[in-house]
Amino acid sequence: MPHPAPAVQETGGTIAPHLRRLLEFVEPHTGDVCLDVARGRGPMPAALGPHVRHVTAVDATPVAAPSARARTGRMETVEFGTGPVRITGETRGPDGARDGHDGGAARPRPPAAMTREDPRPGAARPAPRVPIKADATALPYRDNTFSLVTARFSLYNLGDPGDVLRELLRVCRPGGRVIVADLVRGNLAGPERDRIERLRDPDHPGTPSIARLTEMITSVGGSIRRLDVFTVERPVEPWLAGARDGAAADRIRAAMLDEVDGGPRTGAKPRVIGGELWFTQSWAHVAAEPI
């Protein structure tokens, strides 16, 4: 089993390699005025802070009705902690084909590496930025306010994704960038994966295809500029910690182990590494700008 790659030291803290990959994709510059819209307190404001003029952080966690909270037993704020992650992948252009950063030859990527996003004991941490509570479908900012707008692993948890995307584009200046990072599935992938996602979380909205995600952005007035689609491999147990209950986690675990032994496919491509069960996800970074 590979050992975790060292996190990269940044001003006031550490950045895991997969977060650095996103930061490099974002291409922040010192004049940027940024908005990060997240569910809970995400890592982007701290990652962007040393590289830009100003960052505004919005916690757009929807307020669940008391009955819904009682039914699910979940906290309202969800943070996307990954546990260890092995990264492989490639950059793709707006049509989903392998592409370079600016339409040329594909940029070289480092070899697959292990990383983690969870806080490490003893690691320097930046002072927390207190996010502003707001509705992602009705952001309290004027048109064309920000040069850079980011939403990471939150698009489908903040309200209707089309309405959220429309707001992200509205507050972005002409020539600015809206960066969406989220889970995706291949355009030809079957429905098996969403079955286990919904076992883990009955409210899971379904994982969009790459084509569907880009279509949603263009349908609300965005122009796709760049895509980075890649595969990550993660241990199952940290992910199953978010399951609705132990019985659901047991069913998912059993289905994946059955696939490892030659049983029906789950869509998760599980395998055992060093005695531990791992599975795969596809992540996408999408850069768009308002038309």
XYZ file of N, CA, C and O in Angstrom, residues 44-169:
504
model
N -11.452 26.014 0.418
C -11.027 26.906 -0.653
C -10.634 28.311 -0.189
O -9.641 28.871 -0.679
N -11.363 28.945 0.731
C -10.947 30.291 1.142
C -9.518 30.333 1.679
O -8.742 31.231 1.329
N -9.138 29.346 2.505
C -7.779 29.319 3.044
C -6.764 29.038 1.948
O -5.649 29.575 1.963
N -7.127 28.163 0.981
C -6.210 27.844 -0.106
C -6.014 29.026 -1.040
O -4.902 29.292 -1.524
N -7.083 29.766 -1.316
C -7.005 30.893 -2.244
C -6.402 32.136 -1.598
O -5.763 32.950 -2.278
N -6.613 32.295 -0.288
C -6.242 33.531 0.406
C -4.874 34.090 0.092
O -4.740 35.287 -0.200
N -3.788 33.271 0.125
C -2.449 33.829 -0.115
C -2.207 34.285 -1.548
O -1.204 34.943 -1.811
N -3.124 33.953 -2.474
C -2.855 34.182 -3.890
C -3.715 35.270 -4.513
O -3.521 35.608 -5.691
N -4.684 35.807 -3.770
C -5.642 36.730 -4.355
C -5.764 37.991 -3.502
O -5.227 38.083 -2.397
N -6.524 38.947 -4.027
C -6.716 40.208 -3.306
C -7.665 40.046 -2.129
O -7.413 40.547 -1.027
N -8.784 39.321 -2.347
C -9.775 39.166 -1.276
C -10.623 37.940 -1.553
O -10.915 37.620 -2.708
N -11.015 37.252 -0.467
C -11.901 36.085 -0.574
C -13.106 36.299 0.337
O -12.951 36.613 1.518
N -14.296 36.119 -0.228
C -15.525 36.081 0.556
C -16.009 34.646 0.589
O -16.153 34.002 -0.462
N -16.244 34.116 1.782
C -16.703 32.737 1.938
C -18.177 32.733 2.319
O -18.585 33.413 3.264
N -18.961 31.956 1.584
C -20.397 31.824 1.861
C -20.695 30.393 2.255
O -20.322 29.452 1.545
N -21.352 30.218 3.391
C -21.895 28.923 3.795
C -23.355 28.923 3.376
O -24.189 29.610 3.961
N -23.649 28.160 2.321
C -25.002 28.137 1.767
C -25.751 26.870 2.150
O -26.650 26.433 1.427
N -25.393 26.269 3.286
C -26.082 25.065 3.735
C -27.572 25.338 3.873
O -27.966 26.227 4.633
N -28.419 24.605 3.137
C -29.858 24.817 3.295
C -30.298 24.475 4.709
O -29.766 23.550 5.337
N -31.253 25.205 5.217
C -31.788 24.939 6.554
C -32.826 23.846 6.436
O -33.867 24.017 5.789
N -32.546 22.684 7.032
C -33.483 21.564 6.980
C -34.627 21.800 7.950
O -34.461 22.397 9.013
N -35.788 21.347 7.577
C -36.930 21.413 8.486
C -36.650 20.526 9.698
O -35.976 19.515 9.584
N -37.176 20.891 10.883
C -36.937 20.071 12.074
C -37.307 18.612 11.872
O -36.619 17.715 12.341
N -38.398 18.337 11.158
C -38.805 16.947 10.952
C -37.785 16.202 10.109
O -37.525 15.018 10.321
N -37.187 16.896 9.112
C -36.181 16.251 8.264
C -34.935 15.940 9.067
O -34.336 14.875 8.918
N -34.530 16.868 9.937
C -33.353 16.619 10.766
C -33.591 15.437 11.691
O -32.721 14.600 11.919
N -34.810 15.364 12.249
C -35.102 14.256 13.149
C -35.118 12.933 12.396
O -34.694 11.903 12.910
N -35.606 12.971 11.147
C -35.701 11.736 10.377
C -34.329 11.217 9.984
O -34.064 10.022 10.022
N -33.441 12.115 9.559
C -32.134 11.677 9.086
C -31.116 11.575 10.198
O -30.140 10.832 10.080
N -31.303 12.367 11.268
C -30.329 12.366 12.339
C -29.010 13.000 11.935
O -27.995 12.772 12.570
N -28.998 13.820 10.882
C -27.766 14.385 10.371
C -27.571 15.814 10.837
O -28.519 16.553 11.064
N -26.324 16.205 10.941
C -25.995 17.595 11.182
C -26.233 18.369 9.898
O -26.116 17.845 8.796
N -26.529 19.665 10.000
C -26.794 20.464 8.814
C -25.525 20.747 8.037
O -25.547 20.840 6.813
N -24.401 20.918 8.707
C -23.167 21.271 8.022
C -22.386 20.016 7.674
O -22.134 19.181 8.526
N -22.017 19.904 6.413
C -21.266 18.751 5.934
C -19.952 19.230 5.360
O -19.924 20.124 4.515
N -18.844 18.690 5.830
C -17.540 19.019 5.292
C -17.037 17.832 4.487
O -17.209 16.693 4.886
N -16.405 18.116 3.342
C -15.967 17.050 2.454
C -14.553 16.642 2.828
O -13.585 17.080 2.237
N -14.419 15.821 3.873
C -13.132 15.243 4.217
C -12.951 13.951 3.451
O -13.837 13.114 3.439
N -11.821 13.779 2.793
C -11.686 12.657 1.880
C -11.050 11.421 2.506
O -11.241 10.329 2.008
N -10.255 11.567 3.566
C -9.387 10.468 3.942
C -8.293 10.358 2.894
O -8.114 11.234 2.052
N -7.514 9.262 2.907
C -6.459 9.111 1.909
C -7.043 9.020 0.502
O -8.129 8.497 0.309
N -6.305 9.538 -0.474
C -6.751 9.527 -1.863
C -5.559 9.258 -2.762
O -4.490 9.836 -2.574
N -5.724 8.359 -3.736
C -4.740 8.175 -4.794
C -5.298 8.824 -6.043
O -6.441 8.582 -6.418
N -4.492 9.658 -6.715
C -4.978 10.454 -7.834
C -4.312 10.012 -9.125
O -3.096 9.883 -9.204
N -5.119 9.799 -10.162
C -4.621 9.661 -11.530
C -5.566 10.474 -12.394
O -6.643 10.847 -11.960
N -5.189 10.763 -13.640
C -6.159 11.461 -14.475
C -5.530 12.237 -15.594
O -4.338 12.161 -15.859
N -6.374 13.017 -16.259
C -5.953 13.776 -17.423
C -6.815 15.010 -17.551
O -7.897 15.091 -16.993
N -6.321 15.999 -18.292
C -7.083 17.203 -18.567
C -7.853 17.023 -19.857
O -7.341 16.465 -20.810
N -9.108 17.494 -19.884
C -9.920 17.375 -21.074
C -10.445 18.730 -21.490
O -10.615 19.620 -20.676
N -10.707 18.876 -22.787
C -11.252 20.121 -23.311
C -12.753 20.179 -23.149
O -13.381 19.258 -22.621
N -13.401 21.253 -23.613
C -14.842 21.406 -23.445
C -15.664 20.284 -24.039
O -16.770 20.005 -23.589
N -15.142 19.574 -25.066
C -15.897 18.478 -25.661
C -15.662 17.150 -24.955
O -16.175 16.112 -25.364
N -14.851 17.164 -23.871
C -14.582 15.956 -23.121
C -13.386 15.190 -23.627
O -12.959 14.224 -23.009
N -12.799 15.620 -24.756
C -11.617 14.950 -25.271
C -10.391 15.386 -24.511
O -10.353 16.467 -23.924
N -9.352 14.529 -24.506
C -8.112 14.886 -23.829
C -7.574 16.154 -24.458
O -7.548 16.318 -25.671
N -7.132 17.072 -23.625
C -6.754 18.374 -24.138
C -5.697 18.988 -23.259
O -5.471 18.564 -22.140
N -5.082 20.030 -23.743
C -4.128 20.790 -22.963
C -4.807 21.926 -22.248
O -5.985 22.186 -22.424
N -4.022 22.647 -21.487
C -4.555 23.739 -20.680
C -5.186 24.816 -21.556
O -6.206 25.395 -21.232
N -4.577 25.112 -22.688
C -5.084 26.150 -23.575
C -5.370 25.587 -24.961
O -5.219 26.264 -25.968
N -5.762 24.334 -25.034
C -6.118 23.757 -26.306
C -4.963 23.100 -27.022
O -5.116 22.602 -28.127
N -3.779 23.060 -26.425
C -2.623 22.462 -27.064
C -2.412 21.050 -26.582
O -3.345 20.334 -26.250
N -1.147 20.644 -26.539
C -0.838 19.287 -26.082
C -1.164 19.142 -24.612
O -1.139 20.104 -23.851
N -1.490 17.939 -24.228
C -1.865 17.692 -22.830
C -0.689 17.992 -21.922
O 0.441 17.622 -22.196
N -0.974 18.673 -20.823
C 0.068 18.968 -19.855
C 0.452 17.710 -19.108
O -0.409 16.916 -18.740
N 1.727 17.508 -18.815
C 2.097 16.329 -18.040
C 1.568 16.430 -16.633
O 1.496 17.515 -16.059
N 1.171 15.297 -16.086
C 0.695 15.233 -14.714
C 1.658 14.390 -13.908
O 2.259 13.449 -14.425
N 1.836 14.695 -12.642
C 2.677 13.837 -11.812
C 2.071 12.459 -11.698
O 0.879 12.272 -11.917
N 2.878 11.449 -11.349
C 2.342 10.106 -11.191
C 1.336 10.043 -10.058
O 1.258 10.945 -9.223
N 0.558 8.963 -10.065
C -0.446 8.791 -9.018
C 0.191 8.952 -7.652
O 1.280 8.465 -7.386
N -0.493 9.655 -6.768
C 0.070 9.928 -5.446
C -1.013 9.751 -4.403
O -2.185 9.874 -4.674
N -0.599 9.488 -3.200
C -1.524 9.417 -2.078
C -1.568 10.773 -1.406
O -0.565 11.454 -1.273
N -2.740 11.154 -0.994
C -2.906 12.436 -0.349
C -4.079 12.348 0.608
O -4.832 11.402 0.585
N -4.228 13.330 1.456
C -5.410 13.413 2.288
C -5.702 14.864 2.572
O -4.833 15.720 2.550
N -6.967 15.141 2.829
C -7.405 16.500 3.082
C -7.681 16.730 4.556
O -7.755 17.858 5.012
N -7.847 15.662 5.313
C -8.190 15.804 6.721
C -7.074 16.522 7.472
O -5.895 16.375 7.158
N -7.424 17.319 8.493
C -6.389 17.987 9.275
C -5.424 16.983 9.881
O -5.823 15.922 10.358
N -4.135 17.326 9.872
C -3.123 16.449 10.459
C -2.672 17.010 11.803
O -2.458 18.211 11.934
N -2.489 16.175 12.788
C -2.010 16.663 14.075
C -0.673 17.380 13.899
O 0.236 16.897 13.226
N -0.561 18.547 14.481
C 0.696 19.276 14.450
C 0.884 20.145 13.227
O 1.821 20.928 13.166
N 0.003 20.003 12.215
C 0.161 20.826 11.012
C -0.315 22.238 11.303
O -1.294 22.458 12.007
N 0.405 23.231 10.755
C -0.010 24.615 10.920
C -1.322 24.829 10.188
O -1.483 24.410 9.055
N -2.264 25.480 10.824
C -3.568 25.716 10.212
C -3.816 27.207 10.124
O -3.516 27.954 11.056
N -4.389 27.693 9.005
C -4.685 29.110 8.912
C -5.816 29.497 9.854
O -6.625 28.652 10.255
N -5.841 30.771 10.223
C -6.935 31.255 11.042
C -8.244 31.050 10.287
O -8.332 31.327 9.096
N -9.268 30.517 10.946
C -10.513 30.225 10.235
C -11.183 31.499 9.736
O -11.212 32.516 10.421
N -11.695 31.439 8.510
C -12.474 32.539 7.964
C -13.937 32.249 8.274
O -14.433 31.173 7.966
N -14.609 33.193 8.871
C -16.007 32.987 9.232
C -16.858 33.200 7.985
O -16.889 34.288 7.422
N -17.541 32.149 7.503
C -18.336 32.316 6.290
C -19.621 33.081 6.560
O -20.143 33.115 7.678
N -20.126 33.693 5.508
C -21.399 34.404 5.551
C -22.500 33.417 5.211
O -22.397 32.683 4.230
N -23.550 33.374 6.006
C -24.683 32.501 5.715
C -25.534 33.154 4.632
O -25.916 34.315 4.733
N -25.811 32.396 3.563
C -26.601 32.948 2.467
C -27.226 31.806 1.680
O -26.824 30.644 1.797
N -28.211 32.162 0.878
C -28.888 31.212 0.000
C -28.162 31.198 -1.337
O -28.029 32.233 -1.996
N -27.682 30.012 -1.759
C -26.921 29.916 -3.006
C -27.765 30.219 -4.236
O -27.225 30.519 -5.299
N -29.101 30.148 -4.105
C -29.967 30.465 -5.240
C -30.390 31.932 -5.252
O -31.118 32.353 -6.161
N -29.932 32.694 -4.269
C -30.241 34.136 -4.203
C -29.110 34.820 -3.436
O -29.307 35.330 -2.333
N -27.931 34.847 -4.022
C -26.762 35.404 -3.337
C -26.925 36.905 -3.119
O -27.430 37.619 -3.994
N -26.493 37.410 -1.955
C -26.718 38.820 -1.613
C -25.646 39.751 -2.200
O -25.120 40.621 -1.500
N -25.340 39.580 -3.479
C -24.311 40.400 -4.126
C -24.826 40.907 -5.467
O -25.645 40.257 -6.122
N -24.311 42.072 -5.858
C -24.719 42.654 -7.130
C -24.122 41.879 -8.296
O -23.155 41.135 -8.142
N -24.694 42.097 -9.463
C -24.151 41.504 -10.676
C -22.696 41.918 -10.863
O -22.301 43.040 -10.507
N -21.883 41.011 -11.419
C -20.505 41.327 -11.841
C -19.613 41.767 -10.682
O -18.716 42.593 -10.866
N -19.822 41.206 -9.486
C -19.061 41.638 -8.315
C -17.687 40.984 -8.236
O -16.715 41.618 -7.814
N -17.576 39.714 -8.632
C -16.358 38.939 -8.385
C -15.676 38.544 -9.698
O -16.337 38.280 -10.703
N -14.351 38.471 -9.641
C -13.597 37.998 -10.810
C -13.390 36.490 -10.783
O -13.050 35.888 -11.807
N -13.598 35.867 -9.617
C -13.417 34.429 -9.468
C -14.466 33.898 -8.500
O -14.611 34.417 -7.393
N -15.218 32.882 -8.937
C -16.273 32.280 -8.123
C -16.042 30.773 -8.108
O -15.861 30.159 -9.170
N -16.021 30.164 -6.926
C -15.757 28.731 -6.812
C -16.865 28.028 -6.041
O -17.445 28.582 -5.107
N -17.134 26.783 -6.448
C -18.070 25.904 -5.732
C -17.496 24.500 -5.816
O -17.383 23.928 -6.903
N -17.154 23.931 -4.685
C -16.454 22.647 -4.642
C -17.276 21.607 -3.888
O -17.588 21.782 -2.720
N -17.665 20.529 -4.577
C -18.418 19.427 -3.994
C -19.656 19.905 -3.241
O -19.963 19.432 -2.152
N -20.342 20.883 -3.824
C -21.511 21.426 -3.138
C -22.659 21.754 -4.080
O -23.766 22.040 -3.626
N -22.444 21.717 -5.371
C -23.430 22.198 -6.337
C -24.787 21.541 -6.151
O -25.825 22.199 -6.237
N -24.806 20.226 -5.893
C -26.063 19.493 -5.835
C -26.655 19.444 -4.432
O -27.658 18.767 -4.203
N -26.060 20.154 -3.500
C -26.531 20.148 -2.114
C -26.973 21.520 -1.636
O -27.225 21.708 -0.453
N -27.068 22.479 -2.551
C -27.354 23.862 -2.142
C -28.685 24.373 -2.684
O -28.994 25.547 -2.541
N -29.477 23.502 -3.283
C -30.712 23.915 -3.932
C -30.706 23.392 -5.358
O -29.898 22.540 -5.724
N -31.622 23.891 -6.170
C -31.656 23.468 -7.563
C -30.336 23.829 -8.234
O -29.928 24.997 -8.223
N -29.606 22.843 -8.805
C -28.277 23.155 -9.348
C -28.295 24.178 -10.472
O -27.359 24.974 -10.607
N -29.359 24.187 -11.283
C -29.449 25.198 -12.330
C -29.552 26.600 -11.749
O -28.905 27.545 -12.232
N -30.359 26.749 -10.687
C -30.494 28.058 -10.039
C -29.183 28.479 -9.383
O -28.817 29.661 -9.408
N -28.473 27.510 -8.785
C -27.185 27.822 -8.159
C -26.190 28.288 -9.215
O -25.511 29.315 -9.059
N -26.097 27.564 -10.319
C -25.165 27.937 -11.389
C -25.505 29.311 -11.957
O -24.613 30.114 -12.247
N -26.790 29.588 -12.100
C -27.207 30.896 -12.624
C -26.725 32.022 -11.710
O -26.255 33.065 -12.187
N -26.800 31.798 -10.405
C -26.336 32.809 -9.457
C -24.814 32.956 -9.477
O -24.284 34.076 -9.404
N -24.099 31.831 -9.573
C -22.640 31.911 -9.630
C -22.192 32.716 -10.845
O -21.256 33.531 -10.761
N -22.866 32.510 -11.972
C -22.524 33.256 -13.189
C -22.954 34.717 -13.081
O -22.258 35.613 -13.578
